[in-house]
Amino acid sequence: MSSHLIRITLPDGKVLEFKRGATVADVAAAIGPGLAKAALAAELDGEVVDLGRPLERDTGLRIITERDPAALSLLRHSAAHVLATAVRQLRPGAQIGFGPAIDEGFYYDFGVEAPFTPDDLEAFEMEMERVVQANHSFERHRVTKEEARGLFQDDPLKLERLEELGDDEVITVYRDGPFLDLCRGPHVPSTGRLKHFKLLSAAGAYWRGDERRPMLQRIYGTAFFKAEELDQHLERLEEARKRDHRVLGKELDLFLVDQRVGSGLILWRPHGAIIRSEIEDYEKELIRRHGYEIVYTPHLMNERIFEVSGHLENFAENMFGPVEIEGTRFRPKPMNCPGHICLYQAAQRSYRDLPIRYAEFGTVYRNERSGVLHGMLRVRGFTQDDAHIFCTEEQVPSEIGALLDLVDEMLRTFGYPYSIELSTRPEKALGTVQQWKGAEDALRSVLEARGLDYRVEEGGGAFYGPKLDFKLIDAIGRSWQGPTVQLDFNLPERFQIEYVGDDNGRHRPVMLHRVLVGSMERFVGGLIEHYAGAFPLWLAPEQVRILPISEEWIAEASACADLLRGRGVRAFLVERDSLSYRIREAELRKVPYMGVIGEREAADGTVAVRTRGAGKKQQVMERGAFLDRVLEGIRTRSLGLEA
RNA sequence: GCUCCGGUAGCUCAGUGGUAGAGCACUUCCUUGGUAAGGAAGGGGUCGAGGGUUCAAUUCCCUCCCGGAGCUCCA
């Protein structure tokens, strides 16, 4: 009877028939012995399931092997179970929390008396090896809620989770050898599939991320299918560690934090200040070309303006407390928008004036909890390259288009590839659904008109308007928050800003907030890591270091340095110690060019140019030609060095 | 803010219940050098701060401050 047979449709369209109840593994075996061995799981009409899952009805089926992008998180989720298995072996009293796969690996949270030590991690890792050796199958069992309560009676965290599940939900548990977990699955077929993994760190984490709940101990680890991939990942972590902007910032004298000044407050040293001011100069040139006007507004403002803007209502916990001056309370500004609105309102605006684009390198102060401060990346005082565009609704598309050009030009200059995210209306939102839809469509259609790829973050917008986020990808593949553009329906209302239209009536303009680098502090911190401290010529605090071979050639070398300095090049003479010593020093400081001058160069008016990272491959050239090369590299803001 | 780990010279770090050491950096002298450390001598520390235990504390205990890894949050 055909009712005993089910039809399985493979991705290539081929249809196979099986007895009802045949498992995914049976299908894989039927397709071929190679696939049977490689199979980890399968996707059934969009749902990922275990190999052991019996098939009950006609369905589409795709076998998932190591090569499938979905496979890695499967492996890592299973790795988390193997970790928990090992921890339970060594610490039978450990309560189990959650253990998911995450972007770069997995973690598992445990409730234990004492925190884990590095030695514990090593022991767990060895125990995990044993669990892998034992090659326990991951067995999936459907249970009733009542059965589950019994199974996890000693695991209060699991019971809490269990009680949240609806009565009609399918509840499953997974067993691998001695370990049983409440888990939706799916998993790889057995623990033996986990071959290349490493535990990385342990730290406290609140149960369910809630600081009012108990703190659990979280162990992070990662896992891969191939040894090389794991090695590569570990190397990448090592590389990230070497690029740490706090370490390089110290080594290269870029910035410091002084506890006499306070946590989260950055002091820019001269070399760091050069980088920042070069970026600011570049950006000023860029935005003037794009029709912005530069403004300045005060750091301290009467707190009443933050009542109007709504900041005291919505942002108070991030604002520093008031300073009282002659009975009036002032606050350090947490954002620049209110000031820019005052500037807008300084005159009656006509539609002919719009768009108005005010830009400011505006320093703002935000009270961040001490635990989140991190070098230049998370601070309490920072300077935004902020701008507010006041325009009519009809002008929004062209303004967005212009911003896309601006962002693209800027990110190319710094050598960042990027991706775009569109965030739409959240649950709690100001303005009408109509208004939001119009704004979102405007953003969408501009992106689509340009054929740009973007991801939609449903409900990810701010309460006052939708936004575009640009995510930067750095030199070692990490993602950073980049430029953002936000539409704002809120502040124009709150401040009652207006313009006079061609109908001689009063209208409300649309307000766009945008930043390019975001915060100078965070951006420069990110750049330090992106370039690993080896800045492109135009940003390098010291662009050329001139090295006389011996004291005899100081005058000659000095003339060469003067030639460069006379044209604005940051060139410096270093005369002491041996040449080898000075070359080593310049390489460590990541100076783009070294110019060596000795007897030969003095005789024919040349300079022996050594390029950063190029080793002994020096090039002897006319000093004028060298100057031209340096000036050209600076002028074009070239990312590479011409050797 | 919370949990854990840490704080010794400008930097990176070792060390000890009897008031401290290395390398680099710094200063001086010698060396006058050809592409990633030439040689020597010297200066420099309330061992994060305060309190306690002890004959004696940088070391052990407590409190606080600061930093780090996370949680949460974010430009």
XYZ file of C-alpha atoms (C1' of nucleotides) in Angstrom:
718
model
C 0.000 0.000 0.000
C 1.286 3.384 -0.967
C 0.396 4.842 2.437
C 3.386 2.933 3.778
C 5.631 4.730 1.392
C 6.708 8.341 1.542
C 8.305 10.402 -1.171
C 11.499 12.293 -0.377
C 12.462 15.064 -2.773
C 16.171 15.872 -2.951
C 17.548 19.290 -3.840
C 18.344 18.161 -7.395
C 14.663 17.301 -7.854
C 15.181 13.560 -7.639
C 12.459 11.757 -5.705
C 13.189 8.673 -3.617
C 10.665 6.420 -1.966
C 11.076 5.078 1.543
C 9.030 3.203 4.044
C 7.348 5.501 6.487
C 9.579 5.776 9.546
C 12.838 5.534 7.632
C 15.388 7.897 9.137
C 17.334 10.727 7.623
C 20.401 8.505 7.883
C 18.639 5.897 5.742
C 18.056 8.507 3.066
C 21.699 9.534 3.139
C 22.747 5.905 2.853
C 20.431 5.424 -0.105
C 21.984 8.354 -1.892
C 25.483 7.008 -1.448
C 27.928 5.546 1.065
C 30.137 8.643 0.943
C 27.260 10.885 1.868
C 26.132 8.477 4.565
C 29.487 8.929 6.222
C 29.646 12.665 5.739
C 26.072 13.367 6.800
C 25.609 15.349 10.007
C 21.973 16.358 9.847
C 19.383 17.320 7.301
C 17.097 20.150 6.415
C 13.478 19.099 5.982
C 11.421 21.789 4.319
C 13.379 24.449 6.166
C 13.734 22.669 9.518
C 17.115 21.281 10.522
C 16.826 17.834 12.095
C 19.068 15.036 13.363
C 20.171 12.095 11.269
C 18.150 9.796 13.471
C 14.883 11.617 12.870
C 12.251 9.259 11.390
C 10.440 10.529 8.311
C 6.669 10.419 8.562
C 5.484 12.124 5.425
C 6.423 13.358 1.978
C 9.013 16.074 2.281
C 11.888 17.896 0.669
C 15.223 16.898 2.165
C 18.732 18.228 1.978
C 21.577 16.411 3.703
C 23.839 18.683 5.721
C 27.528 17.867 5.677
C 30.563 19.690 7.008
C 30.574 21.836 3.925
C 27.160 23.299 4.681
C 27.205 26.738 6.317
C 24.640 25.519 8.856
C 26.921 22.689 9.960
C 29.340 24.704 12.035
C 26.786 25.968 14.524
C 25.456 22.422 14.783
C 28.921 21.181 15.673
C 29.446 23.960 18.175
C 26.134 23.404 19.845
C 27.108 19.773 20.234
C 30.493 20.896 21.537
C 28.675 22.842 24.251
C 26.954 19.622 25.283
C 30.269 17.791 25.313
C 31.638 20.535 27.540
C 28.691 20.189 29.902
C 29.158 16.422 29.864
C 32.781 16.886 30.925
C 31.981 19.476 33.569
C 29.303 17.235 35.062
C 31.790 14.363 35.211
C 34.313 16.428 37.128
C 31.906 18.633 39.067
C 28.771 16.552 39.577
C 27.122 19.347 41.541
C 27.370 21.910 38.754
C 23.963 23.208 37.703
C 23.468 23.570 34.000
C 22.162 26.745 32.396
C 22.206 27.483 28.678
C 24.821 26.315 26.203
C 24.313 27.673 22.696
C 26.510 28.031 19.646
C 27.547 31.628 19.023
C 29.204 33.414 16.112
C 32.733 32.344 16.884
C 32.170 29.213 18.920
C 30.010 28.227 21.845
C 29.567 28.664 25.556
C 27.892 26.925 28.431
C 26.751 28.508 31.695
C 27.103 26.616 34.956
C 25.926 27.301 38.462
C 28.830 26.340 40.717
C 30.065 27.215 44.193
C 33.485 28.465 43.131
C 34.466 30.068 39.818
C 36.490 28.075 37.328
C 40.246 28.508 37.114
C 42.472 28.103 34.046
C 43.493 24.713 35.487
C 39.841 23.708 35.581
C 39.510 24.591 31.904
C 42.454 22.387 31.080
C 40.948 19.523 33.048
C 37.576 20.016 31.343
C 39.255 20.016 27.969
C 40.949 16.705 28.733
C 37.697 15.264 29.985
C 36.022 16.468 26.771
C 38.619 14.461 24.835
C 37.481 11.377 26.722
C 33.846 12.110 25.936
C 34.796 12.467 22.283
C 36.769 9.208 22.368
C 33.791 7.406 23.863
C 31.822 8.521 20.806
C 28.465 8.650 22.566
C 25.487 9.019 20.256
C 23.367 12.118 20.668
C 19.959 10.612 21.324
C 16.852 12.687 20.962
C 13.827 11.843 23.090
C 10.429 13.438 23.152
C 9.108 13.750 26.654
C 6.098 15.197 28.382
C 6.473 18.209 30.602
C 5.818 15.996 33.579
C 8.561 13.559 32.553
C 10.928 16.435 31.993
C 10.240 17.785 35.473
C 11.348 14.451 36.835
C 14.453 14.264 34.679
C 15.631 17.716 35.698
C 14.461 17.775 39.282
C 17.996 18.607 40.444
C 18.508 21.317 37.852
C 16.537 24.372 38.922
C 17.769 26.429 35.988
C 16.478 23.846 33.533
C 13.201 23.590 35.421
C 12.749 27.328 35.156
C 13.221 27.123 31.410
C 10.937 24.121 31.194
C 8.066 25.941 32.886
C 8.205 28.637 30.226
C 7.460 26.113 27.493
C 3.863 25.993 26.350
C 1.831 22.875 27.073
C 1.419 22.089 23.400
C 5.100 22.541 22.578
C 7.173 19.518 21.689
C 9.647 19.016 24.523
C 12.809 17.162 23.691
C 15.841 16.080 25.653
C 19.181 14.979 24.301
C 21.418 12.378 25.843
C 25.081 11.820 25.105
C 26.484 9.082 27.364
C 25.978 10.171 30.957
C 24.697 13.652 30.165
C 21.125 14.670 29.636
C 20.036 18.160 28.625
C 16.766 19.883 27.924
C 17.397 20.919 24.362
C 15.605 21.547 21.121
C 18.524 20.213 19.083
C 19.535 19.248 16.552
C 22.960 17.759 17.086
C 25.664 15.983 15.175
C 25.199 12.185 15.332
C 27.752 11.500 18.045
C 30.349 13.105 20.269
C 33.089 11.531 18.145
C 32.336 14.097 15.446
C 33.892 16.771 17.611
C 37.588 16.662 16.829
C 39.026 20.164 16.797
C 37.998 22.324 19.684
C 39.448 24.519 22.386
C 38.190 26.085 25.581
C 39.135 29.734 25.614
C 38.007 31.518 28.733
C 35.727 31.571 31.724
C 33.898 34.546 33.172
C 30.835 35.378 35.192
C 27.543 35.837 33.376
C 24.180 36.584 34.929
C 21.531 33.937 34.596
C 19.529 35.099 31.600
C 21.573 38.273 31.353
C 19.717 39.809 34.279
C 21.871 41.468 36.899
C 19.269 40.823 39.587
C 19.616 37.085 39.054
C 22.434 34.828 40.249
C 25.768 34.935 38.507
C 26.732 31.778 36.704
C 30.129 30.802 35.410
C 30.338 30.825 31.642
C 32.952 28.848 29.739
C 33.672 29.955 26.186
C 35.144 27.667 23.592
C 35.281 27.159 19.889
C 35.176 24.202 17.538
C 35.819 23.535 13.878
C 35.650 20.634 11.470
C 39.242 20.976 10.362
C 42.399 21.352 12.407
C 43.627 24.094 10.080
C 40.456 26.074 10.627
C 40.857 25.879 14.378
C 44.514 26.891 14.083
C 43.568 29.775 11.833
C 40.954 30.915 14.281
C 43.400 30.784 17.184
C 45.930 32.693 15.110
C 43.306 35.282 14.371
C 42.614 35.680 18.081
C 46.352 36.065 18.620
C 46.493 38.583 15.793
C 43.624 40.540 17.352
C 45.467 40.515 20.650
C 48.586 41.891 18.971
C 46.565 44.629 17.331
C 44.917 45.721 20.572
C 44.699 49.487 20.301
C 45.462 49.890 23.996
C 48.786 48.096 23.576
C 49.675 49.815 20.296
C 48.413 53.127 21.625
C 50.942 52.871 24.397
C 53.782 51.594 22.229
C 53.249 54.270 19.601
C 52.503 57.091 22.079
C 49.040 57.752 20.654
C 46.808 58.283 23.677
C 46.493 57.643 27.360
C 44.005 57.427 30.166
C 45.169 58.965 33.434
C 43.280 58.048 36.555
C 43.856 61.545 37.905
C 41.684 62.713 35.026
C 39.272 59.814 35.230
C 38.206 56.549 33.661
C 36.860 56.645 30.161
C 38.394 60.020 29.379
C 40.997 60.048 26.625
C 44.103 62.233 26.550
C 45.452 62.422 23.010
C 49.233 62.451 22.847
C 50.841 64.459 20.026
C 51.153 61.472 17.690
C 47.560 60.418 18.273
C 46.453 64.009 17.857
C 48.095 64.133 14.423
C 46.051 61.150 13.295
C 42.869 62.681 14.644
C 43.469 66.102 13.155
C 44.350 64.610 9.758
C 41.031 62.772 9.822
C 39.203 65.927 10.853
C 40.893 67.989 8.153
C 40.043 65.375 5.568
C 36.475 65.224 6.720
C 36.055 68.989 6.759
C 37.250 69.140 3.198
C 34.920 66.269 2.306
C 31.768 67.663 3.889
C 32.269 71.207 2.632
C 32.387 69.680 -0.813
C 29.098 67.936 0.051
C 27.362 71.134 1.053
C 27.683 71.086 4.842
C 28.269 74.109 7.037
C 30.475 73.707 10.060
C 29.146 74.948 13.402
C 30.151 74.804 17.047
C 27.894 74.478 20.071
C 28.741 74.544 23.784
C 29.596 71.530 25.910
C 27.374 72.705 28.729
C 23.764 73.658 28.217
C 20.832 74.732 30.344
C 19.141 71.542 31.347
C 15.756 72.862 30.275
C 16.700 72.264 26.668
C 17.065 68.566 27.492
C 13.563 68.606 28.904
C 12.318 69.883 25.573
C 14.388 67.391 23.603
C 13.234 64.529 25.800
C 16.753 63.554 26.830
C 16.003 64.019 30.519
C 13.056 61.741 30.069
C 14.689 59.054 27.929
C 18.422 59.368 28.339
C 18.883 60.633 31.909
C 20.769 57.595 33.185
C 23.421 58.247 30.538
C 23.734 61.944 31.331
C 26.043 63.510 33.846
C 24.414 65.391 36.662
C 23.686 69.090 36.650
C 26.133 71.877 37.414
C 24.439 74.773 39.145
C 25.356 78.265 37.979
C 23.571 81.154 39.699
C 20.600 78.981 40.449
C 20.276 77.527 36.962
C 21.074 73.903 36.251
C 23.348 73.068 33.344
C 24.269 69.669 31.932
C 27.120 68.400 29.804
C 25.484 67.612 26.488
C 25.068 63.920 25.631
C 24.195 64.724 22.009
C 24.566 67.632 19.646
C 21.086 67.771 18.177
C 19.487 70.341 20.505
C 22.199 72.882 19.783
C 21.847 72.419 16.054
C 18.113 72.890 16.298
C 18.679 76.221 18.067
C 20.893 77.240 15.185
C 18.203 76.265 12.731
C 15.656 78.308 14.640
C 17.891 81.379 14.678
C 16.119 82.591 11.576
C 12.854 82.049 9.811
C 13.524 79.376 7.210
C 12.080 79.221 3.732
C 11.806 76.103 1.599
C 14.359 77.883 -0.546
C 16.896 77.560 2.284
C 16.553 73.804 2.526
C 18.307 71.515 2.861
C 20.383 72.993 5.656
C 23.245 70.759 6.722
C 24.968 71.585 9.993
C 28.081 69.646 10.899
C 30.076 69.731 14.088
C 32.910 67.828 15.673
C 30.870 67.903 18.824
C 32.236 66.590 22.075
C 29.617 64.864 24.168
C 29.655 63.243 27.577
C 27.785 60.125 28.543
C 27.793 58.338 31.824
C 28.762 54.748 31.093
C 29.003 52.120 33.812
C 32.594 51.551 34.804
C 32.555 47.918 33.748
C 31.904 48.709 30.108
C 34.738 51.189 29.592
C 37.311 49.880 27.157
C 40.308 51.849 25.900
C 39.222 54.306 23.223
C 36.368 52.104 22.103
C 34.027 52.755 24.993
C 34.540 56.021 26.846
C 32.652 58.678 28.785
C 33.651 61.689 26.723
C 33.963 61.574 22.958
C 33.803 63.715 19.892
C 31.246 62.861 17.267
C 31.534 63.955 13.674
C 27.893 64.789 13.911
C 25.612 66.446 11.398
C 21.949 67.293 11.161
C 20.201 67.811 7.899
C 16.965 69.798 7.848
C 15.016 69.218 4.666
C 11.577 68.784 3.196
C 10.018 65.354 2.938
C 10.502 65.453 -0.823
C 14.210 66.050 -0.368
C 14.761 62.962 1.771
C 15.606 60.584 -1.103
C 18.177 62.882 -2.649
C 19.702 63.614 0.765
C 19.961 59.892 1.493
C 21.512 59.358 -1.908
C 24.075 62.065 -1.220
C 24.863 60.462 2.133
C 25.451 57.099 0.485
C 27.992 58.776 -1.787
C 29.632 60.498 1.149
C 29.857 57.320 3.196
C 31.216 55.355 0.273
C 33.904 57.907 -0.462
C 34.967 58.076 3.150
C 35.083 54.346 3.802
C 37.077 53.747 0.637
C 39.613 56.255 1.822
C 40.197 54.279 4.993
C 40.089 50.945 3.202
C 37.023 49.500 4.889
C 34.634 47.250 2.995
C 31.145 47.628 4.471
C 27.621 46.298 4.552
C 24.336 48.137 5.033
C 21.485 47.531 7.475
C 18.061 49.113 7.337
C 16.293 49.238 10.702
C 12.529 49.579 10.651
C 9.732 50.571 13.004
C 9.987 49.149 16.520
C 7.004 48.201 18.705
C 7.141 51.423 20.638
C 7.406 54.201 18.125
C 6.540 57.806 17.634
C 4.717 59.072 14.578
C 2.124 57.387 12.412
C 2.511 54.028 10.709
C 1.970 55.948 7.484
C 4.856 58.270 8.248
C 7.162 55.353 9.050
C 6.223 53.455 5.971
C 6.914 56.503 3.849
C 10.324 57.003 5.438
C 11.282 53.336 5.242
C 10.207 53.177 1.620
C 12.237 56.268 0.878
C 15.337 54.624 2.371
C 14.629 51.349 0.587
C 14.050 52.848 -2.777
C 17.269 54.832 -2.641
C 19.215 51.683 -1.752
C 17.486 49.709 -4.464
C 17.841 52.385 -7.094
C 21.572 52.087 -6.558
C 21.523 48.317 -6.588
C 23.025 48.162 -3.110
C 22.690 45.028 -1.009
C 21.260 45.581 2.438
C 19.845 43.635 5.328
C 16.613 44.581 7.009
C 16.619 44.679 10.783
C 12.872 44.480 11.467
C 11.893 46.595 14.438
C 15.478 47.742 14.942
C 14.855 51.447 14.438
C 15.035 54.070 17.175
C 11.666 55.070 18.601
C 11.860 58.335 16.699
C 12.636 57.063 13.213
C 14.145 54.412 10.927
C 17.862 54.282 10.272
C 20.625 52.986 8.051
C 23.673 51.451 9.698
C 26.930 50.835 7.915
C 29.003 47.945 9.261
C 32.721 48.102 8.613
C 34.805 45.003 8.034
C 38.355 45.433 9.292
C 41.610 43.908 8.098
C 41.113 40.725 10.115
C 37.452 40.309 9.270
C 35.866 41.814 12.343
C 32.752 43.922 12.077
C 32.573 47.443 13.517
C 29.783 49.945 13.875
C 30.357 52.540 11.166
C 28.352 55.473 9.854
C 24.671 55.753 10.722
C 21.870 57.801 9.240
C 18.668 58.272 11.227
C 15.413 59.889 10.306
C 13.854 61.768 13.193
C 10.113 62.439 13.562
C 10.478 63.396 17.186
C 12.693 66.445 17.645
C 11.109 68.540 14.877
C 7.811 68.108 16.752
C 9.230 68.719 20.198
C 11.012 71.883 19.121
C 8.228 72.872 16.745
C 10.678 73.633 13.980
C 9.260 75.036 10.810
C 9.886 76.358 7.385
C 7.713 78.452 5.108
C 6.678 76.566 1.986
C 5.940 77.803 -1.490
C 2.305 77.957 -0.398
C 3.342 80.561 2.183
C 2.226 78.116 4.882
C 4.225 76.759 7.819
C 5.581 73.246 7.438
C 7.589 70.892 9.548
C 10.954 69.915 8.081
C 12.353 66.389 8.280
C 15.492 66.018 10.319
C 18.271 63.566 9.516
C 20.986 62.734 12.055
C 24.138 61.292 10.674
C 27.635 60.446 11.765
C 30.438 59.157 9.561
C 33.211 58.011 11.878
C 30.804 58.136 14.832
C 33.182 58.926 17.632
C 36.708 60.082 16.887
C 37.904 58.062 19.853
C 36.278 54.829 18.791
C 37.119 55.309 15.137
C 40.792 55.987 15.763
C 40.889 53.059 18.201
C 39.423 50.904 15.439
C 41.852 52.278 12.870
C 44.804 51.426 15.099
C 43.604 47.818 15.077
C 42.641 47.851 11.384
C 46.099 49.055 10.342
C 47.870 47.224 13.192
C 49.542 50.547 13.978
C 51.061 50.830 10.479
C 49.156 53.893 9.324
C 48.950 54.912 5.696
C 51.293 57.724 4.812
C 48.782 60.565 5.123
C 47.846 59.524 8.658
C 51.253 58.406 9.928
C 52.320 60.673 12.788
C 55.880 60.482 11.513
C 56.022 60.042 7.771
C 59.733 59.958 7.087
C 62.718 59.347 9.332
C 66.038 60.604 8.036
C 69.074 58.666 9.211
C 72.630 59.901 8.667
C 75.129 57.036 8.622
C 77.393 58.877 10.979
C 77.860 62.274 12.574
C 79.795 63.371 9.542
C 76.613 63.423 7.455
C 74.273 65.156 9.878
C 74.315 68.432 8.006
C 73.579 66.707 4.724
C 70.794 64.617 6.261
C 69.382 67.642 7.984
C 69.154 69.463 4.655
C 67.201 66.527 3.261
C 64.818 66.569 6.236
C 64.348 70.322 5.783
C 63.514 69.818 2.123
C 60.690 67.475 3.134
C 59.534 69.535 6.084
C 59.459 72.618 3.939
C 56.673 70.980 1.952
C 54.732 69.947 5.037
C 56.017 66.393 5.310
C 56.406 65.107 8.859
C 60.071 64.196 8.524
C 62.454 63.875 11.452
C 66.167 63.411 11.813
C 67.522 60.775 14.201
C 71.243 60.880 14.613
C 72.369 58.917 17.639
C 73.300 55.249 18.064
C 74.181 52.779 15.347
C 72.395 52.748 12.028
C 71.079 49.230 12.669
C 69.681 50.348 15.970
C 67.911 53.312 14.429
C 66.487 51.233 11.610
C 65.114 48.746 14.076
C 63.624 51.574 16.077
C 61.970 53.116 13.015
C 60.544 49.744 11.969
C 59.112 49.227 15.438
C 57.568 52.689 15.329
C 56.119 51.747 11.949
C 57.448 54.842 10.205
C 56.462 54.568 6.509
C 59.773 55.713 4.974
C 63.359 55.831 6.149
C 65.856 57.919 4.275
C 69.484 56.958 4.836
C 72.243 59.421 3.978
C 75.956 58.611 4.000
C 78.978 59.311 1.936
C 77.547 58.053 -1.346
C 74.257 59.913 -1.007
C 76.004 63.087 0.044
C 78.260 62.863 -2.990
C 75.467 62.656 -5.549
C 72.577 64.356 -3.754
C 70.473 61.224 -3.359
C 68.805 59.436 -0.483
C 68.629 55.687 0.142
C 64.937 55.025 0.776
C 63.834 52.079 2.872
C 60.089 51.429 2.906
C 58.260 50.142 5.976
C 58.043 46.381 5.930
C 60.170 46.011 2.788
C 63.330 44.958 4.634
C 66.630 45.527 2.934
C 65.063 46.320 -0.421
C 66.184 49.915 -0.451
C 66.072 52.273 -3.362
C 68.535 55.067 -3.945
C 66.844 58.063 -5.544
C 67.122 61.771 -6.186
C 65.852 63.680 -3.170
C 63.411 65.649 -5.302
C 61.961 62.435 -6.675
C 61.589 61.075 -3.168
C 59.827 64.259 -2.083
C 57.432 63.931 -5.017
C 56.720 60.326 -4.143
C 55.929 61.210 -0.549
C 53.786 64.195 -1.501
C 51.867 62.098 -4.002
C 51.210 59.388 -1.426
C 49.919 61.995 1.007
C 47.856 63.863 -1.563
C 46.085 60.747 -2.797
C 45.722 59.358 0.739
C 47.057 56.150 -0.683
C 46.587 53.083 1.510
C 49.766 51.369 0.365
C 53.325 52.600 0.250
C 55.100 52.896 -3.038
C 58.353 51.036 -2.616
C 27.187 48.363 38.680
C 28.006 42.817 39.359
C 31.413 38.069 39.353
C 36.308 36.499 38.951
C 41.581 37.707 38.054
C 45.322 41.318 38.616
C 48.204 46.110 40.503
C 56.341 45.583 42.072
C 61.111 51.163 38.093
C 58.728 55.141 32.329
C 57.379 49.993 29.757
C 57.152 44.375 30.013
C 57.591 41.270 34.020
C 60.342 37.936 38.010
C 60.503 37.557 43.415
C 60.312 37.239 49.026
C 57.286 37.208 56.494
C 63.634 40.104 57.736
C 62.013 47.180 53.829
C 63.611 44.444 46.299
C 65.464 42.336 40.981
C 65.847 41.518 35.211
C 65.296 43.213 30.163
C 64.043 47.492 27.465
C 63.845 52.829 28.115
C 66.625 57.114 30.455
C 71.658 59.828 31.725
C 77.018 59.928 30.967
C 81.378 58.065 28.654
C 83.750 55.131 24.827
C 82.677 53.673 19.767
C 81.917 57.161 13.909
C 78.989 53.129 12.258
C 75.880 51.065 5.324
C 70.052 48.570 6.612
C 65.932 45.159 12.757
C 69.684 45.991 19.282
C 78.234 48.212 19.270
C 80.338 48.491 24.474
C 80.671 50.286 29.583
C 79.147 52.879 33.855
C 75.131 55.286 36.346
C 70.370 57.289 38.106
C 65.521 55.684 39.129
C 60.790 52.090 43.378
C 56.363 54.732 50.231
C 56.222 47.094 45.964
C 48.112 50.906 44.156
C 45.994 53.504 49.114
C 44.437 52.876 54.133
C 43.755 49.715 58.269
C 44.743 44.970 60.886
C 47.819 40.468 62.453
C 53.180 40.092 63.689
C 59.302 41.472 67.034
C 59.091 42.479 61.702
C 54.349 43.105 56.045
C 55.837 44.482 49.347
C 54.560 39.294 51.019
C 49.148 37.109 55.404
C 43.894 39.301 56.485
C 40.088 43.345 55.723
C 38.325 47.828 53.246
C 38.868 51.118 49.323
C 40.977 52.822 44.505
C 42.574 51.463 39.624
C 43.094 47.924 35.474
C 41.601 43.296 32.760
C 37.995 39.168 31.146
C 32.917 38.686 30.866
C 27.414 39.933 31.919
C 24.485 44.243 30.552
C 24.812 48.557 27.564
C 26.627 51.514 23.415
C 29.138 56.298 19.397
